[in-house]
PDB file of N, CA, C and O in Angstrom, chain B, residues numbered from 101:
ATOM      1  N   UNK B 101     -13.325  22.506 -93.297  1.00  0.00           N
ATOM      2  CA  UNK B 101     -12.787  23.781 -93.773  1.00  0.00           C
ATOM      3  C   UNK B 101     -11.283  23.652 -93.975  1.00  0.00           C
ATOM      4  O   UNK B 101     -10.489  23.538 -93.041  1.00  0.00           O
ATOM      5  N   UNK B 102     -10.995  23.675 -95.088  1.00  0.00           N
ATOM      6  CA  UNK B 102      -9.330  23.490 -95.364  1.00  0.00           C
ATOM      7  C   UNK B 102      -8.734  24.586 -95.627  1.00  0.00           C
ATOM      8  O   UNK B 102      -9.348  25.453 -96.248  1.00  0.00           O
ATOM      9  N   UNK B 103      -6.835  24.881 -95.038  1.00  0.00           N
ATOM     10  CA  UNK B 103      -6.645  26.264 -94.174  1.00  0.00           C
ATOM     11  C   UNK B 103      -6.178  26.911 -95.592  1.00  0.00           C
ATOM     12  O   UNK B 103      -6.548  26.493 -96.690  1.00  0.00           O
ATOM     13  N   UNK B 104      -5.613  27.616 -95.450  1.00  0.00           N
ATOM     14  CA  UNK B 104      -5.271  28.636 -96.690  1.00  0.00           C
ATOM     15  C   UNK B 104      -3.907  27.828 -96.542  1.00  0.00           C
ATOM     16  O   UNK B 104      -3.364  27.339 -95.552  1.00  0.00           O
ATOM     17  N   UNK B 105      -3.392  27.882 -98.486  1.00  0.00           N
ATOM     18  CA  UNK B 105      -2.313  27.400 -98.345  1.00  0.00           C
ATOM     19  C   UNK B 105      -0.911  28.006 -97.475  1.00  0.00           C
ATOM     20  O   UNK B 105       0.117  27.387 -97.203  1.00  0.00           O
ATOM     21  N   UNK B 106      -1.203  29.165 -97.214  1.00  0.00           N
ATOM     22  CA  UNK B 106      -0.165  29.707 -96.632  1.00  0.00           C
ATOM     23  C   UNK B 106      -0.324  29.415 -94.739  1.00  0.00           C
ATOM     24  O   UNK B 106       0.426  29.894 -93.889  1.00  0.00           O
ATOM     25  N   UNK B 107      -1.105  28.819 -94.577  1.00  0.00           N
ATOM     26  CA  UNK B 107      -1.208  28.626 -92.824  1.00  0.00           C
ATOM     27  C   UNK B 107      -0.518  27.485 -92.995  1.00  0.00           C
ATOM     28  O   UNK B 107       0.252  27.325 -92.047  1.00  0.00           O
ATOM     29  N   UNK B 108      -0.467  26.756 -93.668  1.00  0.00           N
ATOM     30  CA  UNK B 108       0.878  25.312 -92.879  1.00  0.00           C
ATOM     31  C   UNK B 108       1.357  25.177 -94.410  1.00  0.00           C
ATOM     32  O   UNK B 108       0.752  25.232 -95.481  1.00  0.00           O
ATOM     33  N   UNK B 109       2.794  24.964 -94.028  1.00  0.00           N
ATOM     34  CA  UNK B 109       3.758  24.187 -94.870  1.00  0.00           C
ATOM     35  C   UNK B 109       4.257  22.264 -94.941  1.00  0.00           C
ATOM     36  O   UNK B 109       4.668  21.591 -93.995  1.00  0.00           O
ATOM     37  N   UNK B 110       4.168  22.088 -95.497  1.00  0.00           N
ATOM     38  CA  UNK B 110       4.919  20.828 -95.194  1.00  0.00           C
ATOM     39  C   UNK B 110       6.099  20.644 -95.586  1.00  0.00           C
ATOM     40  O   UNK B 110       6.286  20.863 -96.783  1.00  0.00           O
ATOM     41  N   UNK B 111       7.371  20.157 -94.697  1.00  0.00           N
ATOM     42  CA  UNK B 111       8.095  20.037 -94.949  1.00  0.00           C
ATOM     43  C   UNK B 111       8.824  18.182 -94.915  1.00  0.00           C
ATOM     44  O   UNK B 111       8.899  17.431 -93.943  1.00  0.00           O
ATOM     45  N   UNK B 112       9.158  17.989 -96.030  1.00  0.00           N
ATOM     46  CA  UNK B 112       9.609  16.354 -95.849  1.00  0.00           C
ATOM     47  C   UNK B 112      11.175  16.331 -96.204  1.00  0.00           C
ATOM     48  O   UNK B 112      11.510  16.134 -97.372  1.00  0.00           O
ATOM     49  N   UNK B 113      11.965  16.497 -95.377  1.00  0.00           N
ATOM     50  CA  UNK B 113      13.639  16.100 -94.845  1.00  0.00           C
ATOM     51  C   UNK B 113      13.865  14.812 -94.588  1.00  0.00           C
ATOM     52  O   UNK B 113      13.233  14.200 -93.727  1.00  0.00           O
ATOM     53  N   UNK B 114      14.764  14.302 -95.296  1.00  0.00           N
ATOM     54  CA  UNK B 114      15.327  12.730 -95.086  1.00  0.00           C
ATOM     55  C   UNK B 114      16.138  12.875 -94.158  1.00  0.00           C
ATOM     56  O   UNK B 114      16.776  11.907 -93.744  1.00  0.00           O
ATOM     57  N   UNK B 115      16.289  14.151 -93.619  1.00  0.00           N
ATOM     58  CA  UNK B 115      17.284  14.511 -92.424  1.00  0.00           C
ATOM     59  C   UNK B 115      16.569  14.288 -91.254  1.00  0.00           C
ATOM     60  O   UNK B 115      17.152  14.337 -90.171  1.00  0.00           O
ATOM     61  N   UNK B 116      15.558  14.083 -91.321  1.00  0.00           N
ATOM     62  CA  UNK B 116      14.751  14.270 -90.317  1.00  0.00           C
ATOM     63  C   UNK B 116      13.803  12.866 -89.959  1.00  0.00           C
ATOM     64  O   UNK B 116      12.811  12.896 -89.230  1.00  0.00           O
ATOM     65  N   UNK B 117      14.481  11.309 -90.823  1.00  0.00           N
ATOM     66  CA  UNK B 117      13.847  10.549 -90.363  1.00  0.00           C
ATOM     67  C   UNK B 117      12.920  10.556 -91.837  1.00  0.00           C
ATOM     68  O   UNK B 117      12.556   9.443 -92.217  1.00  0.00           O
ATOM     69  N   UNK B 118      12.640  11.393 -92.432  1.00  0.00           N
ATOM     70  CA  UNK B 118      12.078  10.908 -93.661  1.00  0.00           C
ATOM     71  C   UNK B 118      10.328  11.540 -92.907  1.00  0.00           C
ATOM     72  O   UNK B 118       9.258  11.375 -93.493  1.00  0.00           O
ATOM     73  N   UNK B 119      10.462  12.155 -91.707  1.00  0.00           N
ATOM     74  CA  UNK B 119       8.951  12.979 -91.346  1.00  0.00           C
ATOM     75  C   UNK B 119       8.560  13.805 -91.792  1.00  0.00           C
ATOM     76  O   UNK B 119       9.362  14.704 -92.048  1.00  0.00           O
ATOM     77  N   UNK B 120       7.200  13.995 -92.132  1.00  0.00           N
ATOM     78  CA  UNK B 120       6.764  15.082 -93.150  1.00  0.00           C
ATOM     79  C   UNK B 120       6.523  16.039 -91.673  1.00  0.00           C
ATOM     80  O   UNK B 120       5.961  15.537 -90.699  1.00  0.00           O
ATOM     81  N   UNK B 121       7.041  17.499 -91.673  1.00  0.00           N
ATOM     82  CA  UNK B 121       6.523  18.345 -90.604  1.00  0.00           C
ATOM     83  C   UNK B 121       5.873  19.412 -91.288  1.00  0.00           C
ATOM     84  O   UNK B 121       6.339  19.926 -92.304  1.00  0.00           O
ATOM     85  N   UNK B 122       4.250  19.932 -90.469  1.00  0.00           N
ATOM     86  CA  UNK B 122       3.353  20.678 -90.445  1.00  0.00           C
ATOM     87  C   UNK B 122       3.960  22.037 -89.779  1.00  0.00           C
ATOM     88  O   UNK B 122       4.051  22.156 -88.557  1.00  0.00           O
ATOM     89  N   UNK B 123       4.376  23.071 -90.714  1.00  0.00           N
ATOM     90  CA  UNK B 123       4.730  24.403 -89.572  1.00  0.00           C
ATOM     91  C   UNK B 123       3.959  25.314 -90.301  1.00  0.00           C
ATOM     92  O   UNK B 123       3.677  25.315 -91.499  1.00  0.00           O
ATOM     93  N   UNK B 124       3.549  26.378 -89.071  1.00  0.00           N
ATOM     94  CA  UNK B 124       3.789  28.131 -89.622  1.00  0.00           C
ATOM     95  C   UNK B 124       4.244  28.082 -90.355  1.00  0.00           C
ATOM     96  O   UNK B 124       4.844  27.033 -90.593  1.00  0.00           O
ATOM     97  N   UNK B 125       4.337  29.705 -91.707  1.00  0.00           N
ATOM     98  CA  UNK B 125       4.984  30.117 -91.908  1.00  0.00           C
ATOM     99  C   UNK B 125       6.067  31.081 -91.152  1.00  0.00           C
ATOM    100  O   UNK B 125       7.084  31.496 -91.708  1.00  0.00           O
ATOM    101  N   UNK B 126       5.542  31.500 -89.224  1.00  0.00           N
ATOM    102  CA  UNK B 126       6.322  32.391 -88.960  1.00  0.00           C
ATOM    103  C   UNK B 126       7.239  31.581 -87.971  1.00  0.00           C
ATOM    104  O   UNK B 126       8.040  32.134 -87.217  1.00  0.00           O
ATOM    105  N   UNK B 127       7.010  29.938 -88.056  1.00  0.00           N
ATOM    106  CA  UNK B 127       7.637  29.200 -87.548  1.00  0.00           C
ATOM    107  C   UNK B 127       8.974  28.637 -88.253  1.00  0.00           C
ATOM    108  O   UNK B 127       9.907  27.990 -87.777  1.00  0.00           O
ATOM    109  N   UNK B 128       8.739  29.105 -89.531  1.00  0.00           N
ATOM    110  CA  UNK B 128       9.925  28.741 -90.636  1.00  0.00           C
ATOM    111  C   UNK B 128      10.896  28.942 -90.573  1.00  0.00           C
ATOM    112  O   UNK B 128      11.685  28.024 -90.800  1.00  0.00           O
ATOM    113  N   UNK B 129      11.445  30.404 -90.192  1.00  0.00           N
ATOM    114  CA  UNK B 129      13.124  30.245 -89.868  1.00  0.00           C
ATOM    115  C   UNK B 129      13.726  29.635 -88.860  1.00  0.00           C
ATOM    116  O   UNK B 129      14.919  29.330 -88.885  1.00  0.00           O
ATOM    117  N   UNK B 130      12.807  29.371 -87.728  1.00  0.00           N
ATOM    118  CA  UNK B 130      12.904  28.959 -86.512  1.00  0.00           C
ATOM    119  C   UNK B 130      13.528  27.219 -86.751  1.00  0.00           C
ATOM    120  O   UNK B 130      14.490  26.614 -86.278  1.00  0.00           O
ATOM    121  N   UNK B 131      12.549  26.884 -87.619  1.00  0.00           N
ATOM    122  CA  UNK B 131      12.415  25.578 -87.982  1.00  0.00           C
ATOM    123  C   UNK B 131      13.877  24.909 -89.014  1.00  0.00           C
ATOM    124  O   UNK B 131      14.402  23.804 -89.150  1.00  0.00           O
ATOM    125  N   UNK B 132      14.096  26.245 -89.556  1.00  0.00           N
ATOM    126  CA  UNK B 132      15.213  25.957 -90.586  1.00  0.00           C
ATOM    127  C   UNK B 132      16.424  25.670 -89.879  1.00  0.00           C
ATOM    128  O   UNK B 132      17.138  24.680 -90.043  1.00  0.00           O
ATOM    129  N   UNK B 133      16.672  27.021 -88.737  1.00  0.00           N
ATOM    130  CA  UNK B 133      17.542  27.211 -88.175  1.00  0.00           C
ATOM    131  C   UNK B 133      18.020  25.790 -87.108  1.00  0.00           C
ATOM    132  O   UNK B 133      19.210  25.527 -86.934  1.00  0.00           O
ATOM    133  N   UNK B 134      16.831  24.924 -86.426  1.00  0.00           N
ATOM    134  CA  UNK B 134      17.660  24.135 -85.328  1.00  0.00           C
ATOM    135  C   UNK B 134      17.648  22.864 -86.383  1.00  0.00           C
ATOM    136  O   UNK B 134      18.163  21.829 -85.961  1.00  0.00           O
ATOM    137  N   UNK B 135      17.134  22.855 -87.640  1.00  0.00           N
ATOM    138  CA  UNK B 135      17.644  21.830 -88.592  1.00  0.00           C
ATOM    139  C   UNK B 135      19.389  22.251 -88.984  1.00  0.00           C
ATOM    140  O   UNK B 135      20.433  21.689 -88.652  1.00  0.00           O
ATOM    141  N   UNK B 136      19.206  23.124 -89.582  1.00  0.00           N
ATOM    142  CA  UNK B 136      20.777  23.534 -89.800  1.00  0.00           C
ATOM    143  C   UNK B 136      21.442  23.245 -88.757  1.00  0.00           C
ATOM    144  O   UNK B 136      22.448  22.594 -89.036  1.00  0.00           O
ATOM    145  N   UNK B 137      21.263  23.524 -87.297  1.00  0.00           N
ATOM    146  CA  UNK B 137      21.941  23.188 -86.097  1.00  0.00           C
ATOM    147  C   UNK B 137      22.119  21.231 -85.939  1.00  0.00           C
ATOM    148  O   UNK B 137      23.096  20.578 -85.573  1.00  0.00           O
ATOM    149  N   UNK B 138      20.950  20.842 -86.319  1.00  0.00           N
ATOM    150  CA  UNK B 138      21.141  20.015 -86.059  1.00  0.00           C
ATOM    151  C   UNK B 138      22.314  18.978 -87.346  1.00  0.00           C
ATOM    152  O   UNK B 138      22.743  17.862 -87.054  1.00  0.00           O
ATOM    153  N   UNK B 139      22.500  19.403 -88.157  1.00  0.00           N
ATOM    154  CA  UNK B 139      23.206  19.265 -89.481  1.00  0.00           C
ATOM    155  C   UNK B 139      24.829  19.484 -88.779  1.00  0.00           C
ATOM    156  O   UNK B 139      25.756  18.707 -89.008  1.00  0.00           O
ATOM    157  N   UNK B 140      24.915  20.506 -88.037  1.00  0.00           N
ATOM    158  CA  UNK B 140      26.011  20.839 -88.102  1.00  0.00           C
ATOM    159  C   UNK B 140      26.590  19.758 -86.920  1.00  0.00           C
ATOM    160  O   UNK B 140      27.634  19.169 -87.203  1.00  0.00           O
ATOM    161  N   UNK B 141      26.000  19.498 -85.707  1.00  0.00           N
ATOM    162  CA  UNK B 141      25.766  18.832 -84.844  1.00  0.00           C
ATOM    163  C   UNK B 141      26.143  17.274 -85.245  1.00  0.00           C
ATOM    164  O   UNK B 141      26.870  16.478 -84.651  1.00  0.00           O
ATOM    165  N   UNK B 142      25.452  17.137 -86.365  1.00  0.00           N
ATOM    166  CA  UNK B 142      25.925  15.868 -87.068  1.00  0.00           C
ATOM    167  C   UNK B 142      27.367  15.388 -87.728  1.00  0.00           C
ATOM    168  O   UNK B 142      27.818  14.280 -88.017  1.00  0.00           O
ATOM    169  N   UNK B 143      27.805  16.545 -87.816  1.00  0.00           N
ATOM    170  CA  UNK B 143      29.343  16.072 -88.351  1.00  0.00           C
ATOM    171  C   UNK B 143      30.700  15.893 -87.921  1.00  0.00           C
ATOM    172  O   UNK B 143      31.553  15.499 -88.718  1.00  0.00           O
TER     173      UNK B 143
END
């Protein structure tokens, strides 16, 4: 049974190691946000 496109996203960031990540959508800002943190973290 394959999920509705809206139950997982994939996201693939070269920021991130080049890992494709499986989220929520209500996991998304969450997800955006400690990337951005971690961006900023980086410089």
């Amino acid at each position: 049974m394959d999920p509705e496109p809206d139950d997982l996203l994939e996201i693939d960031r070269g920021s991130w190691e080049g890992e494709s990540w499986l989220i929520r959508p209500r996991d998304l800002t969450l997800t955006l946000q400690r990337c951005n943190q971690h961006r900023e973290e980086s410089r």
